[in-house]
Tab-separated table of C-alpha atoms in Angstrom:
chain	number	residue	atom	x	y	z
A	1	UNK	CA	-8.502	-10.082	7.011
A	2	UNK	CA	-6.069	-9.854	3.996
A	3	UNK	CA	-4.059	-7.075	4.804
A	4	UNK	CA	-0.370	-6.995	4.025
A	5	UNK	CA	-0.361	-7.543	0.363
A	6	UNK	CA	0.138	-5.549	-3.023
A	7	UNK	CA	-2.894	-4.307	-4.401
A	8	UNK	CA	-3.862	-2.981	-8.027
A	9	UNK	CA	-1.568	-4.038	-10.900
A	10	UNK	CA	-2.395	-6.620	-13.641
A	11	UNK	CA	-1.395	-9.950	-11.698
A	12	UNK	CA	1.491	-10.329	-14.195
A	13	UNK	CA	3.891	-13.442	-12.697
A	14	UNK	CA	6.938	-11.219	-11.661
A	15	UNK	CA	10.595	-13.250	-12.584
A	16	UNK	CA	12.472	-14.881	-9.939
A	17	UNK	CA	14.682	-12.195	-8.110
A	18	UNK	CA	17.573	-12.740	-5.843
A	19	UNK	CA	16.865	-10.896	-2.858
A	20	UNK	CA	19.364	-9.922	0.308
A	21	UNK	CA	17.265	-10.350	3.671
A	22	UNK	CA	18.306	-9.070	7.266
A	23	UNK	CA	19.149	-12.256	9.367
A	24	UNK	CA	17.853	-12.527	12.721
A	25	UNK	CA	20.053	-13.513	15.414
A	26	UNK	CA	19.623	-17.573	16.021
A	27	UNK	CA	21.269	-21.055	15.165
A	28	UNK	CA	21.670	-21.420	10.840
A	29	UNK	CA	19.980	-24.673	10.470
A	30	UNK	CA	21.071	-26.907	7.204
A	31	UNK	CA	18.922	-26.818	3.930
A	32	UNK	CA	16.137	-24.784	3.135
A	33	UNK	CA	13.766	-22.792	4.204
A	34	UNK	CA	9.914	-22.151	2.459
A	35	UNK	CA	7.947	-18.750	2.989
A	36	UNK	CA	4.614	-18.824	1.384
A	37	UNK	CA	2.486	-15.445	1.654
A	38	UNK	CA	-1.267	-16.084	0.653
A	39	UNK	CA	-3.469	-12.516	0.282
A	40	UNK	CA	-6.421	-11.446	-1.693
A	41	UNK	CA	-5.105	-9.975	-4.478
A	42	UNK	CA	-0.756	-11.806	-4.915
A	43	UNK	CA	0.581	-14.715	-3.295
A	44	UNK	CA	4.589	-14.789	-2.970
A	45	UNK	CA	6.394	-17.302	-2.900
A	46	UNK	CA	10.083	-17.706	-1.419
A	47	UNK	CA	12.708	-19.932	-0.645
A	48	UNK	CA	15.370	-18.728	2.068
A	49	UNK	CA	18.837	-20.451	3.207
A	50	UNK	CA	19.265	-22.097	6.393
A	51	UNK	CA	19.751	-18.776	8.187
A	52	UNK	CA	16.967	-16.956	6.847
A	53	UNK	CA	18.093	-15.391	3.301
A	54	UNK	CA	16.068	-15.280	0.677
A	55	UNK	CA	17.467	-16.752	-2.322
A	56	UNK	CA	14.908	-16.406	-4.751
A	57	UNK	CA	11.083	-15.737	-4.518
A	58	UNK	CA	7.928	-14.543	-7.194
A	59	UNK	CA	4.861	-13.219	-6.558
A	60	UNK	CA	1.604	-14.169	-8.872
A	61	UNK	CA	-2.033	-13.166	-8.588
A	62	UNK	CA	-5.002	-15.162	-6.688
A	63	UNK	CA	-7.338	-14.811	-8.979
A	64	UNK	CA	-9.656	-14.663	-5.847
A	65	UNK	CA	-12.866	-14.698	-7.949
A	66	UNK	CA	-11.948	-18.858	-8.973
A	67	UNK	CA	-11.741	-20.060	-5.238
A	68	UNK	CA	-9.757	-21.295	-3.279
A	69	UNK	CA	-8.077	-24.614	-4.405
A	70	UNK	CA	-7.069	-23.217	-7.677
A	71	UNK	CA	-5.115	-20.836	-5.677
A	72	UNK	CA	-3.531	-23.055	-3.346
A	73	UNK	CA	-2.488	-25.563	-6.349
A	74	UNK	CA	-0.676	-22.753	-7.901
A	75	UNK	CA	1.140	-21.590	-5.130
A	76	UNK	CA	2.590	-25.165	-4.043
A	77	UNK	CA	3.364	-26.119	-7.332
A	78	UNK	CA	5.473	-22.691	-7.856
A	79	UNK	CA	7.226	-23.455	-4.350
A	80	UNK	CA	7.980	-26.961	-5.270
A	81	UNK	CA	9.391	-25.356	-8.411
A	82	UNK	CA	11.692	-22.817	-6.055
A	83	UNK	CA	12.770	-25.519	-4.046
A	84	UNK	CA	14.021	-27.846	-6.869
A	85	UNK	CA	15.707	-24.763	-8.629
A	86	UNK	CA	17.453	-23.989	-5.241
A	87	UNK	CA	18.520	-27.652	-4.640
A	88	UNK	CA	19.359	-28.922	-1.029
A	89	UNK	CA	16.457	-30.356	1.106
A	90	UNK	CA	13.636	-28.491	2.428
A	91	UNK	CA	13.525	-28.565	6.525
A	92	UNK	CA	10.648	-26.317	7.197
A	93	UNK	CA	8.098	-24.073	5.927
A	94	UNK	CA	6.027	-21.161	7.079
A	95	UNK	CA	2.601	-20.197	5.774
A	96	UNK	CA	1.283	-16.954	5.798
A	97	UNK	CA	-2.182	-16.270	5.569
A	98	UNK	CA	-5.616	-13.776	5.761
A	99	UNK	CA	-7.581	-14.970	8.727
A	100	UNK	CA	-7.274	-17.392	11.985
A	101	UNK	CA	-5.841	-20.568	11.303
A	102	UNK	CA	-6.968	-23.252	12.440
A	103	UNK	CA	-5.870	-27.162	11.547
A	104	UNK	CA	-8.797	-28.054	9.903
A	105	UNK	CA	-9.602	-24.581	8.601
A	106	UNK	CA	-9.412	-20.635	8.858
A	107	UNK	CA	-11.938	-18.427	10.162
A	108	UNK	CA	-12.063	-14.775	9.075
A	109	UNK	CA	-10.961	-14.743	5.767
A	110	UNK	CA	-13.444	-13.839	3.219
A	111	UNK	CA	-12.136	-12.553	0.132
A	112	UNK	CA	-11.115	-15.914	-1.365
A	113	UNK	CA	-14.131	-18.343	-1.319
A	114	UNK	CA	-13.483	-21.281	0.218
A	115	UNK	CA	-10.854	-20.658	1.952
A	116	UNK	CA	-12.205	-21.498	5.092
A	117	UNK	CA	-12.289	-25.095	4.362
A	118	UNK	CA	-8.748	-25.038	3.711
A	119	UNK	CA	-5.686	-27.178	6.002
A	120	UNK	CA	-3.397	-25.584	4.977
A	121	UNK	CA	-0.216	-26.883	7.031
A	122	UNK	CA	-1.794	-30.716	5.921
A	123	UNK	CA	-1.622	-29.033	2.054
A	124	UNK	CA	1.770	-28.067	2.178
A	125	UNK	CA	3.329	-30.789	4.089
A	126	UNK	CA	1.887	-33.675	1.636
A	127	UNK	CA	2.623	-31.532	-1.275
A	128	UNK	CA	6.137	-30.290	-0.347
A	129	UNK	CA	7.397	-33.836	1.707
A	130	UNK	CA	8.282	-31.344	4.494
A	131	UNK	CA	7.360	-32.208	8.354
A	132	UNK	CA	7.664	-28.844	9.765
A	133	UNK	CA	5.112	-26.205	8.732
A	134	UNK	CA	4.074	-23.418	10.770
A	135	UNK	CA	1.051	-21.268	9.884
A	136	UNK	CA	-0.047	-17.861	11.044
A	137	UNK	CA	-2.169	-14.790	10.116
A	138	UNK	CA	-0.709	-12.833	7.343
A	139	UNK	CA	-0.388	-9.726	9.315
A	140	UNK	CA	1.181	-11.938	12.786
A	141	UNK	CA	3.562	-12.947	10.471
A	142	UNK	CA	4.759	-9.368	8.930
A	143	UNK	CA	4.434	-8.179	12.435
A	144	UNK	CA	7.142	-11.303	13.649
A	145	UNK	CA	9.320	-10.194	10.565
A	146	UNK	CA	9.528	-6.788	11.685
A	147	UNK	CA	10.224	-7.532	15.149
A	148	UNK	CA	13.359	-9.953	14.291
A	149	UNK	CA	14.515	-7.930	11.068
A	150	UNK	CA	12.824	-4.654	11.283
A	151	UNK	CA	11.569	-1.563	13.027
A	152	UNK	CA	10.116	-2.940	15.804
A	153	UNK	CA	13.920	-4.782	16.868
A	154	UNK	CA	14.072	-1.669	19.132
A	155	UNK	CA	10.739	-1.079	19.794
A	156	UNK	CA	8.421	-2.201	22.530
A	157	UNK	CA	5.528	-2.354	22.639
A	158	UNK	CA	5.098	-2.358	19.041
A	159	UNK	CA	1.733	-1.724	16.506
A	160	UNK	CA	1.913	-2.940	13.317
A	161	UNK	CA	-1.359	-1.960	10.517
A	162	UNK	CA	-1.524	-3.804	7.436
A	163	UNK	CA	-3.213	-2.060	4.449
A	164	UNK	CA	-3.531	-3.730	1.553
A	165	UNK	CA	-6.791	-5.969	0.008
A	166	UNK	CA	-8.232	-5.939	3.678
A	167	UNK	CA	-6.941	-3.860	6.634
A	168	UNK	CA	-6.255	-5.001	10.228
A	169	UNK	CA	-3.114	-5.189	12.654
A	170	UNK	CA	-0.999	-7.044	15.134
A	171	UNK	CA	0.362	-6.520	18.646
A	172	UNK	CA	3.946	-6.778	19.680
A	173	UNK	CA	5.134	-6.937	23.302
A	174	UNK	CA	8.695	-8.030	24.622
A	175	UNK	CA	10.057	-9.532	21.691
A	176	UNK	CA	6.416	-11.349	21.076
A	177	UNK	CA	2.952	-11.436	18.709
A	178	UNK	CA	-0.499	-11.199	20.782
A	179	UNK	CA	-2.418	-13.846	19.246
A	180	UNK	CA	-5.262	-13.272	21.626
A	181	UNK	CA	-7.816	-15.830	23.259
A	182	UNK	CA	-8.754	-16.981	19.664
A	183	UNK	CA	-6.406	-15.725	17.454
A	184	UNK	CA	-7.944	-13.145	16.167
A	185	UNK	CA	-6.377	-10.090	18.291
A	186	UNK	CA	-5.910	-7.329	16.007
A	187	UNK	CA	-8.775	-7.827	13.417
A	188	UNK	CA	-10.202	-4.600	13.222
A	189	UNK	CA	-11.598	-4.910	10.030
A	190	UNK	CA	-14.805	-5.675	11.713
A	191	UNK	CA	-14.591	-2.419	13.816
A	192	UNK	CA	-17.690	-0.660	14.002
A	193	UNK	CA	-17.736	2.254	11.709
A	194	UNK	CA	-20.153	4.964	10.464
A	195	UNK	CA	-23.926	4.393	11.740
A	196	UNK	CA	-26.856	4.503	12.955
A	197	UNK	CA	-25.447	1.198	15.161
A	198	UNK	CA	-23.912	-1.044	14.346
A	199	UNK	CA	-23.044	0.735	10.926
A	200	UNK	CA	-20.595	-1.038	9.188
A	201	UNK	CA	-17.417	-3.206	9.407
A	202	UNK	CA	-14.284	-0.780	8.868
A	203	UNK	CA	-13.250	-2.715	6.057
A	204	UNK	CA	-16.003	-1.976	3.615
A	205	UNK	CA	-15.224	1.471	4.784
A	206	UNK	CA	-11.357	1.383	4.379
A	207	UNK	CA	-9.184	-0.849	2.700
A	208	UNK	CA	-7.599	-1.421	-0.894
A	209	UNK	CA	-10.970	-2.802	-2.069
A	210	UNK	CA	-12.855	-0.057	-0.612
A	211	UNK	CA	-11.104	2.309	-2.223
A	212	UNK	CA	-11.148	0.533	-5.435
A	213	UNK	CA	-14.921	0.769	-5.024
A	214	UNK	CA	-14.979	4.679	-4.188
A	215	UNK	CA	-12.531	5.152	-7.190
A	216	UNK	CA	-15.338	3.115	-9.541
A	217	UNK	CA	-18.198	5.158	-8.049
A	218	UNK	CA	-16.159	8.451	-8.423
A	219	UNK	CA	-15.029	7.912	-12.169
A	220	UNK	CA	-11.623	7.708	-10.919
A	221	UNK	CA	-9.168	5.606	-13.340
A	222	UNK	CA	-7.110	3.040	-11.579
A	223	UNK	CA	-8.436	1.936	-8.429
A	224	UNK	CA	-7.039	3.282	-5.126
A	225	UNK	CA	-4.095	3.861	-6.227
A	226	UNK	CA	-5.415	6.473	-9.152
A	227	UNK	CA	-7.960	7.479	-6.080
A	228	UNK	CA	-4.520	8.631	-4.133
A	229	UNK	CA	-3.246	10.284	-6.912
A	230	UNK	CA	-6.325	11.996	-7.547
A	231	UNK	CA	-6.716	13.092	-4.007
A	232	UNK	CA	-3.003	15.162	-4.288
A	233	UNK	CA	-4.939	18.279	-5.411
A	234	UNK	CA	-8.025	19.777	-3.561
A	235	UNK	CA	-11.257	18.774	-5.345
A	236	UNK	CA	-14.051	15.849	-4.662
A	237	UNK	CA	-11.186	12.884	-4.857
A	238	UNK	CA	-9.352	14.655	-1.616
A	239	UNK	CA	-12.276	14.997	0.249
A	240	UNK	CA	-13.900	11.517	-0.228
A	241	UNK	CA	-10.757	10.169	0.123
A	242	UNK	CA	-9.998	12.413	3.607
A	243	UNK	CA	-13.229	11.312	4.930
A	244	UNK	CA	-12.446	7.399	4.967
A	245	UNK	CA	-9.256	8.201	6.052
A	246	UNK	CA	-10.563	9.917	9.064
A	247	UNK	CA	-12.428	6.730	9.572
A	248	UNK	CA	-9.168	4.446	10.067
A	249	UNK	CA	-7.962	7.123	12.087
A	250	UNK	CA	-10.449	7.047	14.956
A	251	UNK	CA	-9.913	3.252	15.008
A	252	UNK	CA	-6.019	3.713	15.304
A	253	UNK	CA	-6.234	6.638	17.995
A	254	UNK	CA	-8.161	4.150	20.003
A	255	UNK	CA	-5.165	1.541	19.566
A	256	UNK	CA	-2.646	3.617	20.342
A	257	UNK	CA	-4.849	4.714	23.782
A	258	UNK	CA	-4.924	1.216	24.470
A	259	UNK	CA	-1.845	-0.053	23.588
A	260	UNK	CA	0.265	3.293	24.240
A	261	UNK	CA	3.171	1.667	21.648
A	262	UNK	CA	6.421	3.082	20.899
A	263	UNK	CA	6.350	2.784	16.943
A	264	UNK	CA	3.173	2.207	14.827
A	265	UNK	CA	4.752	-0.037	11.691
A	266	UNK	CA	2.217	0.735	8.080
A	267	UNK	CA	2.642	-2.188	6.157
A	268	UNK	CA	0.484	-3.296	2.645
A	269	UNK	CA	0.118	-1.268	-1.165
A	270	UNK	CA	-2.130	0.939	0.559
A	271	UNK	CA	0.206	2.118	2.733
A	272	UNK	CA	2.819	2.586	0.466
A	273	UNK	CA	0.971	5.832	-0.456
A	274	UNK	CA	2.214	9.223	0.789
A	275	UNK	CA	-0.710	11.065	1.000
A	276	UNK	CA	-2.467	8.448	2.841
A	277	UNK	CA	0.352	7.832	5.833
A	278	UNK	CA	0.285	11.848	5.782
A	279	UNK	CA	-3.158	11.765	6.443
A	280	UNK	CA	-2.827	9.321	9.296
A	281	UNK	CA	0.285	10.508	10.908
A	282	UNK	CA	-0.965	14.357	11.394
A	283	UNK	CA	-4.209	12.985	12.655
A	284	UNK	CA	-2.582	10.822	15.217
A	285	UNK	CA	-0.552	13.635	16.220
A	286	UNK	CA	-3.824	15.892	16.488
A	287	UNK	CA	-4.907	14.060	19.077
A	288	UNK	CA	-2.915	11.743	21.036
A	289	UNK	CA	-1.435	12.692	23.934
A	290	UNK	CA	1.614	10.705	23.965
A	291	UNK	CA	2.454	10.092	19.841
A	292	UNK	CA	4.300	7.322	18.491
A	293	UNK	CA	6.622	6.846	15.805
A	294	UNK	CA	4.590	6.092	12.904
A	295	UNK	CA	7.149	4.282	9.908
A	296	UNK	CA	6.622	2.784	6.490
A	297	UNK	CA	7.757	-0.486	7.140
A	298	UNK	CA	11.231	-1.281	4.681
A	299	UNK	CA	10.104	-4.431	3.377
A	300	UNK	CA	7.401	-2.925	1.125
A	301	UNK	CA	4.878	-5.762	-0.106
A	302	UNK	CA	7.440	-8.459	1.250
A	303	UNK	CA	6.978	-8.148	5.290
A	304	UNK	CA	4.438	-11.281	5.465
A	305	UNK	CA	6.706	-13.460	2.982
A	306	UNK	CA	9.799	-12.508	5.030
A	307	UNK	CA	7.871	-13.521	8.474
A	308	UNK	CA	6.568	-16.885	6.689
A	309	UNK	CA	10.550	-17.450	6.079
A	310	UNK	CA	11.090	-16.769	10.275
A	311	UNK	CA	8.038	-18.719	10.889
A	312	UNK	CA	9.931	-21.870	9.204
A	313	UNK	CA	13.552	-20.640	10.583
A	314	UNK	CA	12.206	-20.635	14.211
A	315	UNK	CA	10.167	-23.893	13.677
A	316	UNK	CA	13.256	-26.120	13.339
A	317	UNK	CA	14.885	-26.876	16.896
A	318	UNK	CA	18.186	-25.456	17.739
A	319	UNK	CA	20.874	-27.413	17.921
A	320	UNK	CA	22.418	-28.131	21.171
């Protein structure tokens, strides 16, 4: 499931920005580094110093609804355009992306069509000329950058939720992502919810596109984020709104019984609204008898780029 990115706006191509990241502990290696952040709704691109900073990176819209491979084109060419603007060689790349990866395709990831049928490491390393690409889920990857740069450094175990296009979450446990059997730990986007059984997938019932669709069928100008504004006084907005919230909720009481983590991480546009973390955090606390800290993660919409950037960092061997 997509779940880390921005969602609303008018897919405008932001400038190139100079950015400052936190480095993670580790050997600097020499020339560049590539972060690539695929979602439903923006792709980012960045390109990061030896040690991890980001020197420069833009974000531009999927345009889901024209596939896949118009997508991907668009993303490599505006990292080979990075690259060549930052000058030096590129050593390694990471690749971020909705789904489980696979090497000769990605399961789980349908808001782009055809992006199952997708290699993506093949893709980048014949387009880029770079031998070292590493490629995770979207949300592994914002979970491994807050674990090495951000609030889960000091936390263990650790829970992070994406909410953005899709909605789902990652596992961290001493200093590591659960991947699971198949990859796929942590997609609860296809949690049962509502009923008679099975009811739906959790996604349909919460997530940025969800909400986009309640806003449409309320009459509610600008998608979920004019649903969240709406839903700041009392009034139908609030209590549609509430009731989908309670939804995620129940899913993330049942995570936290299972996982019992010491700091819940909120990562994804979604989550960057205060009404809706309110909602979750005092119904968390309702009910769980042993609460966790439950934090907006500091890296806004950038958590999944910046763990795309480790993913290349810690794919290059240390030197001895």
């Amino acid at each position: 499931m997509d779940a880390t990115g921005g969602h609303g706006g008018d897919g405008a191509v932001e400038q190139v920005s100079v950015r400052l990241a936190g480095v993670a502990a580790g050997t600097r290696t020499d020339g560049l580094l590539l972060g690539i952040d695929f979602g439903g709704t923006k792709m980012a691109v960045g390109v990061a110093d030896g040690s991890g900073r980001l020197l420069a990176h833009r974000r531009i819209a999927t345009h889901a609804e024209r596939g896949a491979p118009q997508a991907l084109d668009r993303a490599l060419a505006l990292a080979a355009e990075l690259v060549a603007g930052a000058g030096g060689p590129l050593v390694a790349a990471g690749v971020a992306s909705p789904g489980v990866v696979r090497p000769d395709g990605i399961d789980l990831a349908p808001n782009v069509p055809g992006w199952e049928r997708l290699r993506l490491a093949d893709a980048v390393s014949d387009a880029l000329g770079v031998a070292r690409v590493a490629v995770d889920n979207d949300l592994n990857a914002a979970a491994l950058a807050e674990l090495r740069l951000g609030a889960l450094r000091d936390a263990d175990p650790g829970l992070v939720v994406g909410i953005g296009t899709g909605v789902a979450a990652a596992v961290t446990v001493g200093g590591r992502v659960l991947a699971g059997h198949r990859g796929a730990a942590g997609e609860i986007g296809y949690a049962v919810a509502g009923g008679p059984w099975p009811g739906t997938m959790l996604e349909l019932d919460f997530s940025g596109r969800a909400l986009d669709r309640l806003a449409d069928e309320l009459g509610v100008a600008g998608q979920a984020a004019g649903l969240a504004a709406a839903a700041e006084l009392p009034g139908s907005a609030r209590d549609a709104l509430t009731a989908r919230v309670d939804e995620l909720a129940r899913h993330l009481v049942t995570c936290c019984l299972l996982l019992d983590p010491q700091r819940v991480v909120l990562v994804g546009g979604v989550a960057g609204s205060a009404l809706i973390r309110g909602l979750l955090v005092d119904r968390l606390a309702e009910v769980l008898p042993h609460r966790p800290d439950v934090v907006l993660s500091r890296f806004a919409d950038d958590a999944a780029l910046l763990g795309a950037v480790t993913l290349a960092r810690e794919a290059v061997p240390a030197a001895r």
